[in-house]
Coordinates of C-alpha atoms in Angstrom, one line a residue:
X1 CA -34.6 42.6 -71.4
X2 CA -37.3 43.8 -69.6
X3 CA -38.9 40.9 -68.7
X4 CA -35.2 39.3 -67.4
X5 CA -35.0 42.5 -65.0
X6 CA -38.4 41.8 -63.8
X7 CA -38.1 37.5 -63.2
X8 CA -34.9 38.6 -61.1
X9 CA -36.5 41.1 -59.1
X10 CA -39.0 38.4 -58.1
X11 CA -36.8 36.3 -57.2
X12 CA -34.8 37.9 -55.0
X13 CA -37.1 38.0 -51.8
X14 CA -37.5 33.8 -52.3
X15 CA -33.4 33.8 -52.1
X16 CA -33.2 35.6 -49.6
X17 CA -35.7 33.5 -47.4
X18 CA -33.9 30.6 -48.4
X19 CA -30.6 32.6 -47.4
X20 CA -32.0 33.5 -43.9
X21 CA -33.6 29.9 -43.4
X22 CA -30.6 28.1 -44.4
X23 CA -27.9 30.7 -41.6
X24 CA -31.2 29.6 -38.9
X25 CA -30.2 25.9 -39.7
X26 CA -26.5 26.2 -39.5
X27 CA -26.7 28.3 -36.0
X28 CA -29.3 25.6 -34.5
X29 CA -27.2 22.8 -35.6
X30 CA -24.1 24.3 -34.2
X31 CA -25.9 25.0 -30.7
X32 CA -27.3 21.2 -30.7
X33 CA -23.5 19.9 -31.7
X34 CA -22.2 22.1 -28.6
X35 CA -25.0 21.1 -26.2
X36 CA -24.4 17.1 -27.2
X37 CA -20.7 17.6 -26.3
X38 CA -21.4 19.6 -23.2
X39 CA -24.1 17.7 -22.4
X40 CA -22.8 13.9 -20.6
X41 CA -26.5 12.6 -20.3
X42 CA -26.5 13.2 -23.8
X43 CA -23.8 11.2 -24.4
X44 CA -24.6 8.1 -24.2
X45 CA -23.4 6.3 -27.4
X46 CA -20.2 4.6 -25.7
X47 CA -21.0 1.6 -23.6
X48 CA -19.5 1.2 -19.8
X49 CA -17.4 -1.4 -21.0
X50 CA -15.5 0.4 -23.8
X51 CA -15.1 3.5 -21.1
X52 CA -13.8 0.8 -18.8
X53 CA -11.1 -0.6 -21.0
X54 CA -10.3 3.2 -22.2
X55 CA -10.3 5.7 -19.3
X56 CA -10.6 3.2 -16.2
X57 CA -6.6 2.4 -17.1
X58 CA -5.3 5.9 -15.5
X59 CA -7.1 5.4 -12.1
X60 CA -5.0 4.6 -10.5
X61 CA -1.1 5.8 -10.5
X62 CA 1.2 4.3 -12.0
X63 CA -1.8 1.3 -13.2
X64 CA -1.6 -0.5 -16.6
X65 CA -4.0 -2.8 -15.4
X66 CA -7.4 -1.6 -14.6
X67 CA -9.1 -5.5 -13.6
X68 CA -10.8 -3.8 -10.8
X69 CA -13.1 -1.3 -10.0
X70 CA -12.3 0.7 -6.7
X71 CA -14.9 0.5 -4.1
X72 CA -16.0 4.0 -5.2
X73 CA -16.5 3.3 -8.6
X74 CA -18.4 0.0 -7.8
X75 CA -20.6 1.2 -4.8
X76 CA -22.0 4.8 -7.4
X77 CA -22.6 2.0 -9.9
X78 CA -24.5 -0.2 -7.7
X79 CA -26.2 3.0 -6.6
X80 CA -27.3 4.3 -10.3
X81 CA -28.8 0.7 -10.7
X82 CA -30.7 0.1 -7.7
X83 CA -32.3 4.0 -7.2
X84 CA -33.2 3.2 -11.6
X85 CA -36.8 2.6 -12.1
X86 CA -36.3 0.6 -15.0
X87 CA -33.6 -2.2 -13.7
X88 CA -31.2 -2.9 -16.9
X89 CA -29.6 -6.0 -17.4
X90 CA -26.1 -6.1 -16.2
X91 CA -22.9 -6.7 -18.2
X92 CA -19.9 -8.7 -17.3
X93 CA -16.5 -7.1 -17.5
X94 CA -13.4 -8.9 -18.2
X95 CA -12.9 -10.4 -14.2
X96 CA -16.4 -11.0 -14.1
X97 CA -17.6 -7.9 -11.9
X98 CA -21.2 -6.6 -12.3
X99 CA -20.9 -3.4 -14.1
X100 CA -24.2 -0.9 -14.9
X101 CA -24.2 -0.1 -18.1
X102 CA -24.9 3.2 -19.8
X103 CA -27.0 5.4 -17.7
X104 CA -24.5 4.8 -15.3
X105 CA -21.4 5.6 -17.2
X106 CA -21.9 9.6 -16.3
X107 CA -22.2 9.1 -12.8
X108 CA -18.7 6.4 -12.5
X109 CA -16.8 9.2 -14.9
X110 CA -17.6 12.1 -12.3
X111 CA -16.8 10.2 -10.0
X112 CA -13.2 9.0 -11.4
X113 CA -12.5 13.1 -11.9
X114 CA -13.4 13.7 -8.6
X115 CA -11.2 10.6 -7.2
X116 CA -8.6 11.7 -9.2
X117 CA -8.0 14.9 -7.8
X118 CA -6.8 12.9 -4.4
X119 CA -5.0 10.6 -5.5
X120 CA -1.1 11.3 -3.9
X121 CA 2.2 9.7 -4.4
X122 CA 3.7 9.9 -1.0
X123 CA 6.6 8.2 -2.7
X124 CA 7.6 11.3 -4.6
X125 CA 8.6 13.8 -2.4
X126 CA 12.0 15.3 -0.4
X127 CA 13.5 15.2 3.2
X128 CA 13.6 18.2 4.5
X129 CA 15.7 19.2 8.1
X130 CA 13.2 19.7 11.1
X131 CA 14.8 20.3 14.0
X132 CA 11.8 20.0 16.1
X133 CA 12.1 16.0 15.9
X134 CA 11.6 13.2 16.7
X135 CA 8.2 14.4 17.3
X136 CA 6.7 11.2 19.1
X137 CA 8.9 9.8 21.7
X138 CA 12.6 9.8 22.9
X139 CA 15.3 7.3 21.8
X140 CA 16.1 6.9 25.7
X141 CA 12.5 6.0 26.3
X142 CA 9.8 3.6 25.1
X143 CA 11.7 0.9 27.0
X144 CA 8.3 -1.3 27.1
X145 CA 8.0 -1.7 23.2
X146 CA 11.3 -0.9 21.7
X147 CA 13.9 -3.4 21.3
X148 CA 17.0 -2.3 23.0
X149 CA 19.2 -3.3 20.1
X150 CA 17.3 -0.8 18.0
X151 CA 17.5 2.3 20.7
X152 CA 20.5 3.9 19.2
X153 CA 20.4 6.3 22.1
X154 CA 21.4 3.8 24.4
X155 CA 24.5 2.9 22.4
X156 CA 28.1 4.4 22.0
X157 CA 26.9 6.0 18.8
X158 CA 27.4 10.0 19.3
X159 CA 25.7 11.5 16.2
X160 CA 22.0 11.5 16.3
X161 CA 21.5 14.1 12.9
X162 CA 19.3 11.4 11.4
X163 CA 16.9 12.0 13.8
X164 CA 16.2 15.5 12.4
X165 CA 14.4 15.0 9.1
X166 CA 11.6 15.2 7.9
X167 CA 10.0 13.7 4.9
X168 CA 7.6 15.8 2.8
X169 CA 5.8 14.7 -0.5
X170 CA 5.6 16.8 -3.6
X171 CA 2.2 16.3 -4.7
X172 CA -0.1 16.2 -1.3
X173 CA -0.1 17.2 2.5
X174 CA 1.6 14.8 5.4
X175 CA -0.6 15.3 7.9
X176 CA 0.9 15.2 11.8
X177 CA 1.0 12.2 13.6
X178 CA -1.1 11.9 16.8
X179 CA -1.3 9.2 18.8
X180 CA -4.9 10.2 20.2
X181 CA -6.1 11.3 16.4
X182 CA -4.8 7.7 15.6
X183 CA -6.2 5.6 18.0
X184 CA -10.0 7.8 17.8
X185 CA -9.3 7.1 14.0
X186 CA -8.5 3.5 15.5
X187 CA -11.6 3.0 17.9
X188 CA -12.8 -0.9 18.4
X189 CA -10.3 -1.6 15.6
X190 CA -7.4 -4.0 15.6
X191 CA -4.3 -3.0 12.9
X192 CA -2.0 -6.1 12.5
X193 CA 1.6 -6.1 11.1
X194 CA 2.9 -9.5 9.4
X195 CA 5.9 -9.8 8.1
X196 CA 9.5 -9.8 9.0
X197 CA 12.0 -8.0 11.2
X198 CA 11.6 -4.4 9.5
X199 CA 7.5 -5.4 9.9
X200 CA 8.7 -5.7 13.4
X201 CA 10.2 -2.7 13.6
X202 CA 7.4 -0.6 11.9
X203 CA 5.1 -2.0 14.7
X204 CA 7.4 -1.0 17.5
X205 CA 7.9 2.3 16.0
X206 CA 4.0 2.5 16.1
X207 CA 3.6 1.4 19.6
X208 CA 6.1 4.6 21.0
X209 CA 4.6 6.6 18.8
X210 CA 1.2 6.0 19.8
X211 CA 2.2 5.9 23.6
X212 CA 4.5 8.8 23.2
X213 CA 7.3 6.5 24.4
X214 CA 5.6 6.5 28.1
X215 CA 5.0 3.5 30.1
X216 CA 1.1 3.4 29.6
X217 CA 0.3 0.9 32.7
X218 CA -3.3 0.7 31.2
X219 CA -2.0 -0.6 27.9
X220 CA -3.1 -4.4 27.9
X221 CA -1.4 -7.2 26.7
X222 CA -3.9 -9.6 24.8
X223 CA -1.3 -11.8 22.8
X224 CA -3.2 -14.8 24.6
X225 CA -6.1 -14.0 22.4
X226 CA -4.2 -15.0 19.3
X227 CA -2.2 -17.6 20.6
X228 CA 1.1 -15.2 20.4
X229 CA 2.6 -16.5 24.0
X230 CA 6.1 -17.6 24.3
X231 CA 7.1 -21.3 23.8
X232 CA 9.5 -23.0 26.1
X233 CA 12.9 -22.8 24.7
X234 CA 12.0 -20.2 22.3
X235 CA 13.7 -16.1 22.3
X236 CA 10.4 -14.9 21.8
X237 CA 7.1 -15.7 21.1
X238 CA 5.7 -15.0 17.4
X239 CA 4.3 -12.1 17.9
X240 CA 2.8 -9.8 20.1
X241 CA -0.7 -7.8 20.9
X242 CA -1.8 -4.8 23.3
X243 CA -5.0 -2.9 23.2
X244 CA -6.2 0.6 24.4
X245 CA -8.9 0.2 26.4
X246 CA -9.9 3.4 26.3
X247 CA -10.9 3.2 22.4
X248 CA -10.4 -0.6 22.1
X249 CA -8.0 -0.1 19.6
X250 CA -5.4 -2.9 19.3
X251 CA -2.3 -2.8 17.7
X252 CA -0.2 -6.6 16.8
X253 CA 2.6 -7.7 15.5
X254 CA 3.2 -11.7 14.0
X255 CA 6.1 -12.6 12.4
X256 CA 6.6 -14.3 9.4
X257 CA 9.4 -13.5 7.5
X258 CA 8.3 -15.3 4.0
X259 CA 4.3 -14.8 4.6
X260 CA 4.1 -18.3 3.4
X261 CA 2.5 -21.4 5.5
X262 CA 4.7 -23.3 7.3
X263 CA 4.2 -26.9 8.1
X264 CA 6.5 -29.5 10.0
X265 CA 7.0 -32.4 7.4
X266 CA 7.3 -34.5 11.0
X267 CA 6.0 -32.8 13.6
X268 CA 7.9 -35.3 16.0
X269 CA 11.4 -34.5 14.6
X270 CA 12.7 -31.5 15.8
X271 CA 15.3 -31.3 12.9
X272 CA 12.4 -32.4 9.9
X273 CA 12.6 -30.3 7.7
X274 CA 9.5 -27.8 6.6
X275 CA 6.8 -27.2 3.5
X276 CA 6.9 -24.2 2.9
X277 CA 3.6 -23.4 0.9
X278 CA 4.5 -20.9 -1.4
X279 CA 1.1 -20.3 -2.9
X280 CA -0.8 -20.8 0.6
X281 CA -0.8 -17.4 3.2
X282 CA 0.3 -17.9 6.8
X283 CA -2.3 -20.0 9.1
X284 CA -2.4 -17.3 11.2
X285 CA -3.0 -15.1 8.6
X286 CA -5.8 -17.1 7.5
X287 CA -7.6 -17.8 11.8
X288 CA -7.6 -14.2 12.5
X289 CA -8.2 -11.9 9.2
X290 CA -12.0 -11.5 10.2
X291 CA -10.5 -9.6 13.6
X292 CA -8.6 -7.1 11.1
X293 CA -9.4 -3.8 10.0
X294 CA -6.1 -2.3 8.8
X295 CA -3.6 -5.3 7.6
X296 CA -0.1 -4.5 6.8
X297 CA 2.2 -7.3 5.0
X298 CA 5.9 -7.6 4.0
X299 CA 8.5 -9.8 3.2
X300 CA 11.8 -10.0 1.1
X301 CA 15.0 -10.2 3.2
X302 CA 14.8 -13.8 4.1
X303 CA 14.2 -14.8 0.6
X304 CA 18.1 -16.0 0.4
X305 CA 20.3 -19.4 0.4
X306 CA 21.0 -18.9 3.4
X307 CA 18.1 -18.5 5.5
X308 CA 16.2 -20.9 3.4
X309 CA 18.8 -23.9 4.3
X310 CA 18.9 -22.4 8.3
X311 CA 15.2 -22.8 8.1
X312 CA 15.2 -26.2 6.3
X313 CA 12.3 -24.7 4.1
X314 CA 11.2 -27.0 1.3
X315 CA 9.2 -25.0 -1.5
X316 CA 5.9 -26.9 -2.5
X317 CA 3.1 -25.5 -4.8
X318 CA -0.2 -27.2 -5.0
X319 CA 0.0 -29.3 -2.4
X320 CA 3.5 -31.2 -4.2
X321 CA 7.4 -30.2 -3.4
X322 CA 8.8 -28.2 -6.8
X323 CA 11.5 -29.8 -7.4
X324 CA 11.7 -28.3 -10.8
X325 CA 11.0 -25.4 -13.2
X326 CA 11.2 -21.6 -12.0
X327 CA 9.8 -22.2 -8.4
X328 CA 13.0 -23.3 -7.5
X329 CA 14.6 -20.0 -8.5
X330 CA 14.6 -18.4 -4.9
X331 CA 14.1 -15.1 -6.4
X332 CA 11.3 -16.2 -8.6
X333 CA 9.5 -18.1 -6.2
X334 CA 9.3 -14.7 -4.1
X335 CA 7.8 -12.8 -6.6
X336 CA 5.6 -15.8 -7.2
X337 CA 4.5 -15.3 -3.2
X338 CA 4.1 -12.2 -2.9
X339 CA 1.8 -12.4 -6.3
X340 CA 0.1 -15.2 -4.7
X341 CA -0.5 -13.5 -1.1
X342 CA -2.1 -10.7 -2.9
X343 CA -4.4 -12.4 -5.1
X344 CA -5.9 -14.2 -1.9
X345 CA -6.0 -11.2 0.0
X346 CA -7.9 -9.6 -2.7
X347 CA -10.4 -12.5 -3.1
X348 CA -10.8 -12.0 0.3
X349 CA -11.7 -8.6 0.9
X350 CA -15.4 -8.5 -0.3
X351 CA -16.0 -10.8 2.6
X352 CA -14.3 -7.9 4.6
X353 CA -15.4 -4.9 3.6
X354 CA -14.1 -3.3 6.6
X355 CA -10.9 -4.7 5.9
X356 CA -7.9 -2.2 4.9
X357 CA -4.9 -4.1 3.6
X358 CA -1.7 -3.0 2.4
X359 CA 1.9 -4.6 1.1
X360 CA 4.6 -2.2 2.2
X361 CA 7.5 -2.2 -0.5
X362 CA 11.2 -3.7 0.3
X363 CA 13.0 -1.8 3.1
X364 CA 16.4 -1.2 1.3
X365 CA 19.6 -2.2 2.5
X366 CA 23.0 -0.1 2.5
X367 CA 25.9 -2.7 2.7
X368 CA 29.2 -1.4 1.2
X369 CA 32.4 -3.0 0.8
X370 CA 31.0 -6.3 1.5
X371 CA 27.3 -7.6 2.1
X372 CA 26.4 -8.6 6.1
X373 CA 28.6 -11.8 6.5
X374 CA 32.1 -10.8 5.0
X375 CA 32.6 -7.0 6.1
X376 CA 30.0 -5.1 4.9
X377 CA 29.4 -1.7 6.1
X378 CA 27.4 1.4 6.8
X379 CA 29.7 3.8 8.2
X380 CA 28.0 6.8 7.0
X381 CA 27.2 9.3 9.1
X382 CA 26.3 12.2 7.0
X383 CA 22.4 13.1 6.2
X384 CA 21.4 12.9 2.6
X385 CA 24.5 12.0 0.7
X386 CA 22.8 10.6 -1.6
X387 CA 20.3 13.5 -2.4
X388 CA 17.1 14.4 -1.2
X389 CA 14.1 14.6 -3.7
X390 CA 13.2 11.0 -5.0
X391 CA 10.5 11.7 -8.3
X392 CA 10.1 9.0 -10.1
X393 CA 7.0 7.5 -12.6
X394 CA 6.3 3.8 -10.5
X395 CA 8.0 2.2 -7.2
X396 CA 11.6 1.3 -6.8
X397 CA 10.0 -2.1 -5.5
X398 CA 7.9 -3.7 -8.6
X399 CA 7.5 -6.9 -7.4
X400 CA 4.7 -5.3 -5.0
X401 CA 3.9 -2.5 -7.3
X402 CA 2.7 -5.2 -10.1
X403 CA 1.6 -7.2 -7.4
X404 CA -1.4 -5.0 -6.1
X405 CA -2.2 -3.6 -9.3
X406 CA -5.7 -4.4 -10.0
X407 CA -7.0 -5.4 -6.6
X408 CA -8.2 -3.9 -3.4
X409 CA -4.5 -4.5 -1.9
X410 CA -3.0 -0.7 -1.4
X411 CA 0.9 -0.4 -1.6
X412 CA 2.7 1.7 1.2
X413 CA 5.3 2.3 -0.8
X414 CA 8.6 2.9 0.8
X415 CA 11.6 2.3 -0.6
X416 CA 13.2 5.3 -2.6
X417 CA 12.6 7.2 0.1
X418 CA 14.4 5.3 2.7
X419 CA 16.8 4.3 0.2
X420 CA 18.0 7.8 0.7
X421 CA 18.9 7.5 4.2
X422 CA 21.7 5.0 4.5
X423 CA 23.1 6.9 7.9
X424 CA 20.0 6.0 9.8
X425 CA 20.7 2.2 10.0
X426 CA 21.6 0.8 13.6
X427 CA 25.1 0.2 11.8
X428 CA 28.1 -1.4 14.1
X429 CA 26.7 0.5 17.3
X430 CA 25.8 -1.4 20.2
X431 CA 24.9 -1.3 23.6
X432 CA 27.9 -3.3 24.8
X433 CA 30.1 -1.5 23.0
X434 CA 31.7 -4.0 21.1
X435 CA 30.3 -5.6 17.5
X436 CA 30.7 -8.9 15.2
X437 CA 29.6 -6.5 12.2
X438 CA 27.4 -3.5 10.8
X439 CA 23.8 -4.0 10.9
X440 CA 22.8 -2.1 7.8
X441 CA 19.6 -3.4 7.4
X442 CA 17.6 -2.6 10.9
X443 CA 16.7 0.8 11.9
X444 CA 17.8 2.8 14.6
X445 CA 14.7 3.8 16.3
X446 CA 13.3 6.5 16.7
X447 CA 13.4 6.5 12.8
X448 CA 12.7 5.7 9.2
X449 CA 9.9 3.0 10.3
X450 CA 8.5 6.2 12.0
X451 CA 8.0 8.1 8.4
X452 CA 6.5 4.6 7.3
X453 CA 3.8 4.8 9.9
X454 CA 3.1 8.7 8.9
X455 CA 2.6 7.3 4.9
X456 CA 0.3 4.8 6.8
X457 CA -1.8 7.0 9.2
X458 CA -2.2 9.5 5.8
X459 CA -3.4 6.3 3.8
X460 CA -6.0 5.6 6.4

């Protein structure tokens, strides 16, 4: 009994620096776990290329498709490589872009935080009443740039309450527009609009609210550069250019209404009809993108049977007329376009770095009782009917949306917020006073194209 007590009492001080040994292991691991996690230069045990497939995918709002790194993302990667001593090989992703691979993975996933945090729907938002506009010119004025047809001031039209809003977006600030912060912003650069009527429209809305609306004598006209000059027999020429000389900043406008390339099938028959390359961008597009810094494209509204037989427009892809299969879908060989345009655009931009290039979404149109040729209307004259807030998860135009997912190619995304505002179309006013039907697809001006330009001016 005895010598029992005595073996434990000699054991105890051994068990007890076991105990106190074994609590000293469990803390240090515990503090080694927590630094590891805390730690991202310790963690390095995922490769780039699984973070890219795995957190790349949220980037970008509203993106399922993460196939390109934004220039931020790419230019800190290419940074971490070249400034590392020991140059790794580098890995391929999926589209064939040089990625680092680990040691840069902490700096790209800082970075994508930190991008995060600015990222804005101006989409998402509400109109709001501000009496204080329109803030930019008068709908009297601006007689140099804005089509009379679209001065709803100069028409019979007596209630002007559309004028008086202001759009606001939930998530981010809409900064002021100023035609002198735009065109410093703008210096020695050239911004070109392409697209159709509402393109149009957008650049006029631009031009008076750059210019305030006043006659700006010193405002040159360059369209000769680009070969926009009227033809004989034409309404107007296909476009139109003027610079400020005192920045150099020039601001243009060409039309083409399917942002397609256009070619005569017999360039001696007036009435031949046309190729219209569905998968090839405008020529003009193609001469003068070098000369762009800020591009801005749309197109939809001409995409009918209507215009296409007016126009004698014959589809081709790859060079050959499609004669069958989906391309001869009208609607499908828009979306097939507008897919193409973008993915050229986008191949094109590392030859531009400069370049900014957007694809605004579809300006909506408010027909009722009818669509443009057998009564439709837009009689409306009361602000927000239709409600104010639009907050929604994606655009109301996913044709574009999908389209620029991926690339380079930015989307000015417009349409559920002026599909709110069917009582600021130019409607059956006129200046004559007398109509043939409502116009409830154009603007009146000053206008919604005015907001557009705000989203844009934000976006630069």
């Amino acid at each position: 009994m005895k010598f029992a007590e005595m073996k434990l009492r000699n054991n105890f001080p051994v068990r007890g620096n076991h105990l106190f040994l074994a609590v000293v292991a469990l803390v240090l691991t515990v503090l080694v776990l927590w630094a590891w996690e805390k730690n991202p230069f310790l963690n390095t045990s995922q490769s780039v290329q699984a973070w890219y497939r795995t957190s790349y995918a949220g980037f970008i709002v509203g993106s399922t498709d993460s196939s390109v790194l934004p220039n931020t993302v790419k230019e800190n990667a290419e940074k971490t490589y070249s400034n590392s001593s020991t140059k790794e090989e580098t890995i391929k992703d999926d589209t064939n872009s040089e990625i680092t691979p680990t040691d840069s993975a902490p700096t790209i996933i800082f970075n994508r935080n930190k991008s995060n945090q600015n990222i804005c729907s101006y989409g998402n938002g509400e109109w709001v009443l501000d009496n204080s506009r329109p803030l930019y010119y008068s709908g009297f004025g601006c007689k140099r740039w804005l089509s009379a047809m679209w001065a709803c001031r100069l028409t019979q039209r007596t209630d002007f309450s559309y004028e008086g809003y202001r759009w606001v977006p939930k998530d981010c600030d809409l900064p002021a527009f100023k035609g002198s912060a735009f065109l410093q912003r703008m210096q020695d650069k050239t911004i070109a609009f392409i697209g159709d009527s509402l393109g149009r429209q957008q650049f006029q809305s631009l031009m008076c609210m750059v210019t305030g609306g006043e006659e700006s004598p010193d405002v040159q006209d360059v369209g000769k550069e680009y070969g926009l000059v009227k033809a004989k027999g034409a309404i107007r020429p296909d476009g139109w250019a003027y610079r400020f000389p005192n920045t150099n900043t020039t601001i243009l406008y060409y039309w083409s209404s399917s942002l397609t390339d256009l070619l005569p099938l017999n360039i001696s028959d007036p009435a031949t009809d046309v190729a219209m390359h569905l998968d090839r961008p405008p020529a003009f597009l193609r001469k003068f993108l070098h000369l762009f810094d800020v591009l801005v494209l749309n197109t939809g509204h001409h995409w009918n049977r209507l215009k296409i037989r007016q126009n004698k427009w014959v589809m081709y892809k790859d060079g050959v007329r499609s004669e069958l299969g989906n391309l001869k879908e009208i609607v499908i060989a828009k979306n097939f376009t507008v897919h193409s345009i973008v993915k050229w655009l986008n191949s094109q931009l590392p030859s531009h770095p400069r370049l900014k290039a957007f694809f605004r979404t579809m300006s909506p149109r408010h027909f009722g009782n009818g669509d443009w040729n057998n009564g439709g209307n837009c009689f409306n004259t009361i602000p927000l009917s239709k409600g104010s807030k639009v907050e929604q998860n994606g655009s109301s135009d996913p044709v574009v949306e999908n389209a620029v997912r991926g690339t380079q190619v930015k989307m000015l995304d417009i349409t559920a917020l002026s599909d709110l505002r069917d009582e600021a179309h130019k409607s059956n006013y006129t200046i004559k006073g007398t109509s043939g039907g409502s116009d409830c697809l154009h603007w009146c001006l000053p206008g919604i194209p005015d907001t557009w330009n705000e989203i844009l001016f934000a976006q630069l």
